[in-house]
Tab-separated table of C-alpha atoms in Angstrom:
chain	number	residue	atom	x	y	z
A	1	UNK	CA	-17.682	41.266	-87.747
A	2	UNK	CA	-17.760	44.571	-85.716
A	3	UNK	CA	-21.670	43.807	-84.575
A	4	UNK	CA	-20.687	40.115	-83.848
A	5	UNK	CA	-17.824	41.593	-81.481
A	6	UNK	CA	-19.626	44.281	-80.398
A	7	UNK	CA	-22.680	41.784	-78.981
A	8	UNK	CA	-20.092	39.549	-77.739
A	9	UNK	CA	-18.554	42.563	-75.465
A	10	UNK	CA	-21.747	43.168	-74.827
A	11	UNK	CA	-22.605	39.184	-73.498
A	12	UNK	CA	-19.673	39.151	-71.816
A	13	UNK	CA	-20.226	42.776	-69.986
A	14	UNK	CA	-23.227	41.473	-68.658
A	15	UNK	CA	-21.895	37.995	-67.252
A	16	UNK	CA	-19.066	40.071	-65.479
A	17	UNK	CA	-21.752	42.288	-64.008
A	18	UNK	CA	-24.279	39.275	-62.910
A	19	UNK	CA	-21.091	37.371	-61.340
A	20	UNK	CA	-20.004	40.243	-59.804
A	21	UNK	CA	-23.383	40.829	-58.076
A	22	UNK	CA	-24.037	37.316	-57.071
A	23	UNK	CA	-23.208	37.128	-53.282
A	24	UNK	CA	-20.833	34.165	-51.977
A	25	UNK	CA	-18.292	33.506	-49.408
A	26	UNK	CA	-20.571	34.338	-46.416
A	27	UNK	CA	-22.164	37.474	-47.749
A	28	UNK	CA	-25.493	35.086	-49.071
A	29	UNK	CA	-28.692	36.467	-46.946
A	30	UNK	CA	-32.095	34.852	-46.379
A	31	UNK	CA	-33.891	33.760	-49.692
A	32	UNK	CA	-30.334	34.195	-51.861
A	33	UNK	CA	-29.555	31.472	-53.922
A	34	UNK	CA	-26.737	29.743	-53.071
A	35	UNK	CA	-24.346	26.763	-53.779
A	36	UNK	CA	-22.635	25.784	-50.690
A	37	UNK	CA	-23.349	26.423	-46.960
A	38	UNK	CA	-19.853	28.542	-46.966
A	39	UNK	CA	-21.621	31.026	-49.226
A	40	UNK	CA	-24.429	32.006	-46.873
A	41	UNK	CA	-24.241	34.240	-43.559
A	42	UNK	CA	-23.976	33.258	-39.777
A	43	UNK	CA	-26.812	31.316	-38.620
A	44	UNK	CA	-28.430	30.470	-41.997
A	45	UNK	CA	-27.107	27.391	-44.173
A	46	UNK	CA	-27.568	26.217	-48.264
A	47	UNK	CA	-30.877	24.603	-48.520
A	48	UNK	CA	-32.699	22.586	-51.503
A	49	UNK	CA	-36.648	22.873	-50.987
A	50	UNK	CA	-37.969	21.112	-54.053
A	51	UNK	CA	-41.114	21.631	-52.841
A	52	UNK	CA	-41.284	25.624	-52.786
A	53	UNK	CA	-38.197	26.595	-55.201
A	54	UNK	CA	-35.792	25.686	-57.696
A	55	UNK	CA	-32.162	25.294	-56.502
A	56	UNK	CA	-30.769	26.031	-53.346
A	57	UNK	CA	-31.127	29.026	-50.904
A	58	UNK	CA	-29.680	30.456	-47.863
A	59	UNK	CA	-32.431	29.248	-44.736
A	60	UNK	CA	-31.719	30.093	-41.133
A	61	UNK	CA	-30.349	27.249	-38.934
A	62	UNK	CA	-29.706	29.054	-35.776
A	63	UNK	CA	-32.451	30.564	-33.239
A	64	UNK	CA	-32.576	34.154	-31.876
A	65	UNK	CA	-30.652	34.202	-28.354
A	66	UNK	CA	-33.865	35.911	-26.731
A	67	UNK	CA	-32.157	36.154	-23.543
A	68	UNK	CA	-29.045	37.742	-24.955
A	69	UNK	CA	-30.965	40.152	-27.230
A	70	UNK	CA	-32.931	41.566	-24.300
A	71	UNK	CA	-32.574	39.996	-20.940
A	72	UNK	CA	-33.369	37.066	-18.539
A	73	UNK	CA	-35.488	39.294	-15.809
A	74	UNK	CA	-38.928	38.443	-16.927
A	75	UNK	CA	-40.924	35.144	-15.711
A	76	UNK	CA	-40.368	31.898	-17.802
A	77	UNK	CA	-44.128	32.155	-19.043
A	78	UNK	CA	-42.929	35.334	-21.099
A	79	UNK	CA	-40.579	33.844	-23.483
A	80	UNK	CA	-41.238	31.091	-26.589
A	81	UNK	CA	-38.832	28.469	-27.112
A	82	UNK	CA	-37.688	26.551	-30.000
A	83	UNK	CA	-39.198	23.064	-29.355
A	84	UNK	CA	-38.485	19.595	-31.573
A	85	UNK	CA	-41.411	16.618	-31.694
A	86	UNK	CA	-39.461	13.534	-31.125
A	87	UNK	CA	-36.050	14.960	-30.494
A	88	UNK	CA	-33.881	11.637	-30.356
A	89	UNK	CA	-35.772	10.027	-33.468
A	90	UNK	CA	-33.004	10.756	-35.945
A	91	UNK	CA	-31.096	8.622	-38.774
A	92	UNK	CA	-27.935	6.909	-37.202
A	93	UNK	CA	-27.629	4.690	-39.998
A	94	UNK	CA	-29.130	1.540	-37.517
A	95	UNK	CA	-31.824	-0.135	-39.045
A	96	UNK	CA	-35.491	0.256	-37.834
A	97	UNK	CA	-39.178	-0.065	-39.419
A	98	UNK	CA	-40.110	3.217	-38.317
A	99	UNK	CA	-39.564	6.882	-39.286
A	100	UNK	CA	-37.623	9.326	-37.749
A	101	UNK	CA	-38.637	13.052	-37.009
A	102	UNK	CA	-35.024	14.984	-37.143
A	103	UNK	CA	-31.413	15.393	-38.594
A	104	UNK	CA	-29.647	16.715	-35.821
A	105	UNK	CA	-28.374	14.733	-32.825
A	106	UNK	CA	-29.637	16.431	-29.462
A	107	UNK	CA	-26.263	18.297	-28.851
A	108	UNK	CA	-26.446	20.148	-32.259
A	109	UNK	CA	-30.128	20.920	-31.554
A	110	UNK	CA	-29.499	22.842	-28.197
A	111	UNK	CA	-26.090	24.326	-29.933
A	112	UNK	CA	-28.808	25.780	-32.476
A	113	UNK	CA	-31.239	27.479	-30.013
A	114	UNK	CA	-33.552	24.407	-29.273
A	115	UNK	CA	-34.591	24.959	-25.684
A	116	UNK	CA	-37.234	22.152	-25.765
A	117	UNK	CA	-37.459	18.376	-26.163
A	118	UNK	CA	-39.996	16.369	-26.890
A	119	UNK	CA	-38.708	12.378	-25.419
A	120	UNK	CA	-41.175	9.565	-25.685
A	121	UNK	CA	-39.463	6.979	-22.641
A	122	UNK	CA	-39.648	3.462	-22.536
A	123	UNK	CA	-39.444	0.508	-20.054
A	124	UNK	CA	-37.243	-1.729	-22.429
A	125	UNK	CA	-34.706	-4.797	-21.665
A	126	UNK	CA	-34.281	-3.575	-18.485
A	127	UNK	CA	-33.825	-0.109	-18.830
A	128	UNK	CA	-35.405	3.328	-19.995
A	129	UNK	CA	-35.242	3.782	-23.494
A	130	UNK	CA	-36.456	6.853	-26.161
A	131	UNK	CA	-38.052	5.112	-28.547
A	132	UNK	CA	-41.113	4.699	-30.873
A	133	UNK	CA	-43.924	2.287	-30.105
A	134	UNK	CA	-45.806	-0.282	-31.461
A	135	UNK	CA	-48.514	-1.853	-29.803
A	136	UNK	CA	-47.520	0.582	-26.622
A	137	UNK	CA	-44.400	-1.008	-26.296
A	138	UNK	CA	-40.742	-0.678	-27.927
A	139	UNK	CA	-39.326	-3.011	-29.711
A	140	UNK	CA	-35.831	-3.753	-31.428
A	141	UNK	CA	-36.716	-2.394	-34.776
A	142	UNK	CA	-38.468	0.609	-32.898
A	143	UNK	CA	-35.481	1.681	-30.301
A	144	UNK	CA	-33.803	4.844	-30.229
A	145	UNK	CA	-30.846	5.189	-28.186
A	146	UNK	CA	-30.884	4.650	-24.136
A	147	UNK	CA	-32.439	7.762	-22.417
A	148	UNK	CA	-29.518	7.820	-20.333
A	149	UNK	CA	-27.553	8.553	-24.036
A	150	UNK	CA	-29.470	11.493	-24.689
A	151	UNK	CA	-30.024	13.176	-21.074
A	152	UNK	CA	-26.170	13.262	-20.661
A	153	UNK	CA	-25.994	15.166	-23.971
A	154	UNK	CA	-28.451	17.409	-21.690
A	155	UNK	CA	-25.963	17.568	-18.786
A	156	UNK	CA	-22.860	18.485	-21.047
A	157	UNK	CA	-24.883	21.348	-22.359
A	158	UNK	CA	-26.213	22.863	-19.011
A	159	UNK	CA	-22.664	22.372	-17.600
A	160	UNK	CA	-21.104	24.384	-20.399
A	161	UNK	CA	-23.882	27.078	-20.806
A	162	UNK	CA	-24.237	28.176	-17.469
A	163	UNK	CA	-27.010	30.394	-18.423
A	164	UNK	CA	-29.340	28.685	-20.315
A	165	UNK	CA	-32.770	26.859	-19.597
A	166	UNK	CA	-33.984	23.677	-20.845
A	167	UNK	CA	-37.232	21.710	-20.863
A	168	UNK	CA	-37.902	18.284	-21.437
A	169	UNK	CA	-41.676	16.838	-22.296
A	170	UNK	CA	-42.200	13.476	-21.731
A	171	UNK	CA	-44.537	11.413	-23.472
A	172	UNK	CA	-44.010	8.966	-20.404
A	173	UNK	CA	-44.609	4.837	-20.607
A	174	UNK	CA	-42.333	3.839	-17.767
A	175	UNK	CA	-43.769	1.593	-15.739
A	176	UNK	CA	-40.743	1.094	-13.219
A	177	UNK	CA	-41.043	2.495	-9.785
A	178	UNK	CA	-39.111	5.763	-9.355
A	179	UNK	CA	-37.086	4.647	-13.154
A	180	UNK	CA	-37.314	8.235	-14.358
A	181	UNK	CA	-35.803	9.123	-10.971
A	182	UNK	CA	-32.850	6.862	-11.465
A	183	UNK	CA	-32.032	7.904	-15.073
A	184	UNK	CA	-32.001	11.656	-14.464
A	185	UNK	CA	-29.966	10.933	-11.242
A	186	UNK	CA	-27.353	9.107	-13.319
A	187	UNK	CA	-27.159	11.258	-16.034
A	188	UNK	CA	-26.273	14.086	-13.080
A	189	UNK	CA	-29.155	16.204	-13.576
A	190	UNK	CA	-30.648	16.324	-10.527
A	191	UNK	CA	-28.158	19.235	-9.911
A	192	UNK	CA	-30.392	21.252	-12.242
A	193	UNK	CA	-33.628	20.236	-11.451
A	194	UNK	CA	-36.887	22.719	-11.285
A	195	UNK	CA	-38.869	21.957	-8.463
A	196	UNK	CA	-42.525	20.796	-8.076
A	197	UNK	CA	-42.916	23.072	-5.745
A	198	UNK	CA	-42.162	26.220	-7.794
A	199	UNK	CA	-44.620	25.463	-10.754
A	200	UNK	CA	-47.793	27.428	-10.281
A	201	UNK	CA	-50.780	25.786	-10.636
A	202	UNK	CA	-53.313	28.603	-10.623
A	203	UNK	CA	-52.115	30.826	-13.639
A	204	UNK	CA	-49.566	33.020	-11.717
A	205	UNK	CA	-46.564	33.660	-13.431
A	206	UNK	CA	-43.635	31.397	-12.951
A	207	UNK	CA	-40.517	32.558	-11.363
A	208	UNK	CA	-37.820	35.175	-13.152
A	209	UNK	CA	-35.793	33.262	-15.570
A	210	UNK	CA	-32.891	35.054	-14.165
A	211	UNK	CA	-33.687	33.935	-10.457
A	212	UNK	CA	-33.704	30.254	-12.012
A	213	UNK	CA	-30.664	30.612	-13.200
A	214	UNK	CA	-28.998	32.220	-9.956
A	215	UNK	CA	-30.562	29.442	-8.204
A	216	UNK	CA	-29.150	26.707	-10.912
A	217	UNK	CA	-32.721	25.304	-11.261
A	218	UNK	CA	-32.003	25.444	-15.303
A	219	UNK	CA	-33.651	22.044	-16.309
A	220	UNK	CA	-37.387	21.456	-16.638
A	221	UNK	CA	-39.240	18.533	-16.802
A	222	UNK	CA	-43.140	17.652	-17.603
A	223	UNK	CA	-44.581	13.731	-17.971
A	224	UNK	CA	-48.039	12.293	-19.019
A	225	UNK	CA	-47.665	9.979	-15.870
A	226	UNK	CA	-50.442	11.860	-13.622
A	227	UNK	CA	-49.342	9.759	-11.169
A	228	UNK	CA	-45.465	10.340	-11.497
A	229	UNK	CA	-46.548	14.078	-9.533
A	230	UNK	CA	-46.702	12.315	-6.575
A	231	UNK	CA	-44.437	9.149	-6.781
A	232	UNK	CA	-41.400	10.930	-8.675
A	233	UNK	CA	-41.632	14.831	-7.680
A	234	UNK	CA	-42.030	15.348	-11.973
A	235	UNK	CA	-44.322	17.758	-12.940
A	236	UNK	CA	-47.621	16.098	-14.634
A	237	UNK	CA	-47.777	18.227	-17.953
A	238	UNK	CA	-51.548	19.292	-18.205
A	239	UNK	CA	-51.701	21.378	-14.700
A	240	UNK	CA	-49.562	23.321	-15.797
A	241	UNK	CA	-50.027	24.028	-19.559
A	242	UNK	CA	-52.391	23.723	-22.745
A	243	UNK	CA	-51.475	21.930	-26.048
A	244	UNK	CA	-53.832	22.156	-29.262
A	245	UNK	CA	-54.026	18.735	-31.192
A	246	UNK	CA	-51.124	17.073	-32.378
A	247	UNK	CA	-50.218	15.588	-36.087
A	248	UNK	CA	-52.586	16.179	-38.941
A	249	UNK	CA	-55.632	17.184	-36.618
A	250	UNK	CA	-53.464	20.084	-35.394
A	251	UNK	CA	-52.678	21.072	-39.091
A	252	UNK	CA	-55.599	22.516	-40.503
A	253	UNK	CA	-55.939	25.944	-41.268
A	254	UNK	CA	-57.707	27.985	-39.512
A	255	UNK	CA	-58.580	25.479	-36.813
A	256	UNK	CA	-56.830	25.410	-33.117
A	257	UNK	CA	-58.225	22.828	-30.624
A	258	UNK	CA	-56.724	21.252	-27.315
A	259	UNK	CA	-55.788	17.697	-27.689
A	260	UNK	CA	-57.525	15.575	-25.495
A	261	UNK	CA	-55.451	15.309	-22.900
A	262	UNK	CA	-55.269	19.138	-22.146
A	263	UNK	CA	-57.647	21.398	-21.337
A	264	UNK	CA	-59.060	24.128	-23.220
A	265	UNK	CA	-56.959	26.008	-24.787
A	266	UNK	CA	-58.185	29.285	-23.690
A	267	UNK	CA	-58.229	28.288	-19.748
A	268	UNK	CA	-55.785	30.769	-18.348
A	269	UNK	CA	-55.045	28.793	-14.951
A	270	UNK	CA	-52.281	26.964	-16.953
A	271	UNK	CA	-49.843	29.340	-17.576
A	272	UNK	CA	-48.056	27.764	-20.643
A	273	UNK	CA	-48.928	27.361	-24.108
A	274	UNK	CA	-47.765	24.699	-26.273
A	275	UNK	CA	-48.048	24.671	-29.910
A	276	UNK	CA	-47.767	21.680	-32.090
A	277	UNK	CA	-47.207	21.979	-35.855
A	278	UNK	CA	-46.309	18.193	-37.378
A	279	UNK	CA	-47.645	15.787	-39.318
A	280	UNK	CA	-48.821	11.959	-37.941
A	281	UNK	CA	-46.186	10.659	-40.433
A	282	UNK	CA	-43.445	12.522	-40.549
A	283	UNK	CA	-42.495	13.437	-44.770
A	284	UNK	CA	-39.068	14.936	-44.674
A	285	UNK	CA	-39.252	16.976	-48.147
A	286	UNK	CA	-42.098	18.382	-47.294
A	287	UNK	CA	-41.331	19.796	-43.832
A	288	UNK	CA	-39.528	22.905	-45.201
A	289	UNK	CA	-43.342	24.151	-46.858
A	290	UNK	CA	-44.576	23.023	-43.750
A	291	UNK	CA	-42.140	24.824	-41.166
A	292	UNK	CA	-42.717	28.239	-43.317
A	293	UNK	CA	-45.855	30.283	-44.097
A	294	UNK	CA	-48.182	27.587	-42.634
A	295	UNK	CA	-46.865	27.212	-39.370
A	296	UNK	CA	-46.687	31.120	-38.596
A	297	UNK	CA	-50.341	31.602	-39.599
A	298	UNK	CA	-50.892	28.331	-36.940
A	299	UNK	CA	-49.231	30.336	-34.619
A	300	UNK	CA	-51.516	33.255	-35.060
A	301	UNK	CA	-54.919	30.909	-35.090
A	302	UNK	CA	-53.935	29.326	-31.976
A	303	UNK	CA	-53.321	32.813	-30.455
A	304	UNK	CA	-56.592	33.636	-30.465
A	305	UNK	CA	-57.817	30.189	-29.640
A	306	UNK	CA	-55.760	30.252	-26.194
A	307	UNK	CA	-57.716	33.358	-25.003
A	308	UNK	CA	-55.451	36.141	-26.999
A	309	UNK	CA	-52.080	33.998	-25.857
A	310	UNK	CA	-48.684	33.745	-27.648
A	311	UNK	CA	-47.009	30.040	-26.903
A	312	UNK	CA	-44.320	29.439	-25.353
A	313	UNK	CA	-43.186	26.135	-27.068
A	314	UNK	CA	-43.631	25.900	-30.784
A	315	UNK	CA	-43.250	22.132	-31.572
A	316	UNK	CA	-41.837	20.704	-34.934
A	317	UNK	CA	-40.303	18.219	-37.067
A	318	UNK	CA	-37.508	18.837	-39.054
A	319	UNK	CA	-36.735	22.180	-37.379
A	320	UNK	CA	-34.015	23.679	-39.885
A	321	UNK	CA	-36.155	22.754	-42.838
A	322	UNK	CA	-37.961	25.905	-44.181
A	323	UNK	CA	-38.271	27.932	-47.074
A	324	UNK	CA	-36.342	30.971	-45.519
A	325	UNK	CA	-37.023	31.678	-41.400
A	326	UNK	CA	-39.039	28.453	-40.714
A	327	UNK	CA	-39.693	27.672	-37.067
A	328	UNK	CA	-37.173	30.345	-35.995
A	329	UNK	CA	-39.165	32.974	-37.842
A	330	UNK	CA	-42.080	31.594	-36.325
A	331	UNK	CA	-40.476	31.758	-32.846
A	332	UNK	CA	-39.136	35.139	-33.263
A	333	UNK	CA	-42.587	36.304	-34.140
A	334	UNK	CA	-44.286	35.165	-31.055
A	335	UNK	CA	-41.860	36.425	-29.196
A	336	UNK	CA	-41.933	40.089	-30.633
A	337	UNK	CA	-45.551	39.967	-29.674
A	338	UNK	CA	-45.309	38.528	-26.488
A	339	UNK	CA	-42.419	40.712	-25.110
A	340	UNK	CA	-43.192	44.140	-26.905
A	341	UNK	CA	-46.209	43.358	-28.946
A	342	UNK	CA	-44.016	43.119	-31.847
A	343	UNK	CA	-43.966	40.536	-35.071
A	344	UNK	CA	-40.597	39.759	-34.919
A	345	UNK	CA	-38.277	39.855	-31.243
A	346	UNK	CA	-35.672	41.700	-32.657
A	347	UNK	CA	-37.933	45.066	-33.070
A	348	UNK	CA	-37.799	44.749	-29.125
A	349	UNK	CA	-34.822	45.730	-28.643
A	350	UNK	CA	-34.571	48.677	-30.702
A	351	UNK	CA	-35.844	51.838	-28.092
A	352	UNK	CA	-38.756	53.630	-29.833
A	353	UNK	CA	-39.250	51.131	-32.659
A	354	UNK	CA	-42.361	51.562	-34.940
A	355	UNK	CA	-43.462	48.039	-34.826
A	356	UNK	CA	-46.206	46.441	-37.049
A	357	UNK	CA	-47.850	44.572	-34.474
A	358	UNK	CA	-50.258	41.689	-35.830
């Protein structure tokens, strides 16, 4: 009886001790198992990754405030941004035959340190919609939402954070003369718009974030329309950046190319680089293995494939899905390198850090 009592004490010892180690009510860090969202820190949330471990952990879910961190005073070309593929393809519960490419609506992305958007724009029963094609056209079971929806979610944002930039890419198939125009004017954005005239075209650096903001020229926008440069004042994408190869052509490792669209990666009179990282078909359960280890060694292969440059946009699916930092670890590496030569941004702002650069 005294050695059944004695490993009893003993069981139970150790169960006190384990319980009283195991983190909870907000103490949970990165990679901590968890059972609720309430148990992990600020900025990371309870996450089940089947794919890459057993139960659930704490994952980020909020990006690095770059310009709070440090400052605003650089150019534009010298931060990275947080960008989602497809931002307004998300589950509302409406029924469509096609897939969707994230779980947050547009608002909670840019409350979460998203600072770029990915909208594909349609000419659709009278009106610009985001949507997905088929055929090159949208359909009923292929609509999104009006684009008028989702650029006021835009407007609410800029109005109520004075101080923070936003970029829109537009995989453009409006046909309507001067449509784009009209939408952006009703959704009141022109108030914010970046002009034409400001985006260099020769690989000089764009103009101080902070002077953007002064001058309230906070919202940038890029279409596939060549022709929209002219007619609509809206920057045509490719003179002004390089993008490797999107969907599964862009996701093999160790290979970086331009899409065919762009130009080579590596030619330095476009000053921005964007980085895709999705698949064609988006699979949700597998976007957190994805998002992780795979897409930060992208990053670093298409550093050296665009001439020895960081990008500024890294473009995903899914973007809170990871197995720990995800697309915000990946962001906060390139922009340790590209501010300090740093691997993660938050080394920068330590004076006299010993960095391990990459």
């Amino acid at each position: 009886m005294e050695v059944k009592n004695y490993f009893l004490l003993l069981i139970t010892y150790l169960l006190v001790v384990q319980l009283g180690e195991a983190c909870s009510n907000g103490t949970c860090k990165v990679g901590d198992d968890c059972s609720r969202d309430e148990d992990c820190g600020a900025g990371l949330y309870c996450f089940s990754c089947a794919a890459a471990f057993d139960g659930s952990q704490c994952v980020r879910s909020i990006a690095t405030d770059q310009f709070n961190l440090l400052n605003n005073s650089l150019p534009f070309n010298k931060y990275v941004f947080l960008t989602t593929h497809n931002a307004f393809a998300i589950d509302d519960g409406l029924p469509r035959l096609t897939f969707t490419n994230q779980e947050d609506n547009v608002t909670q992305q840019l409350n979460n340190g998203v600072r770029a958007l990915m909208l594909d724009t349609y000419d659709f029963e009278g009106d610009i919609w985001l949507c997905h094609s088929f055929g090159g056209h949208c359909h009923d079971y292929t609509r999104f939402v009006p684009a008028i929806n989702t650029l006021r979610e835009i407007e609410s944002f800029l109005s109520s954070n004075p101080s923070e930039i936003v970029t829109i890419i537009l995989e453009d198939y409006v046909e309507t003369p001067n449509g784009l125009t009209k939408v952006f004017t009703d959704a009141g954005l022109i108030k914010y718009w970046f002009p034409l005239s400001k985006m260099p075209k020769k690989g000089q650096d764009w103009p101080l974030v902070n002077e953007m903001v002064t001058n309230n020229q906070r919202l940038i926008v890029f279409t596939s329309k060549e022709s929209k440069e002219n007619s609509e004042g809206i920057g045509y994408q490719w003179n002004y950046m390089v993008e490797n190869q999107y969907g599964d052509g862009g996701m093999k490792a160790g290979e970086c190319f331009n899409r065919a669209e762009s130009s080579a990666l590596n030619d330095t009179n476009k000053t921005l680089v964007l980085l895709n990282y999705f698949r064609s078909v988006p699979i949700k359960p597998l976007a957190c293995v994805q998002n992780s280890g795979d897409l930060v060694d992208m990053v670093r292969t298409c550093y050296a494939a665009a001439g020895n440059r960081w990008p500024n946009f890294i473009a995903v699916d899914y973007y809170k899905r990871s197995e720990g930092g995800g697309a915000f670890k990946a962001t906060d590496t390139s922009s340790g390198e590209l501010l300090c030569g740093c691997n993660d941004v938050h080394s920068c702002a330590t004076p006299g850090s010993n960095c391990t650069s990459s």
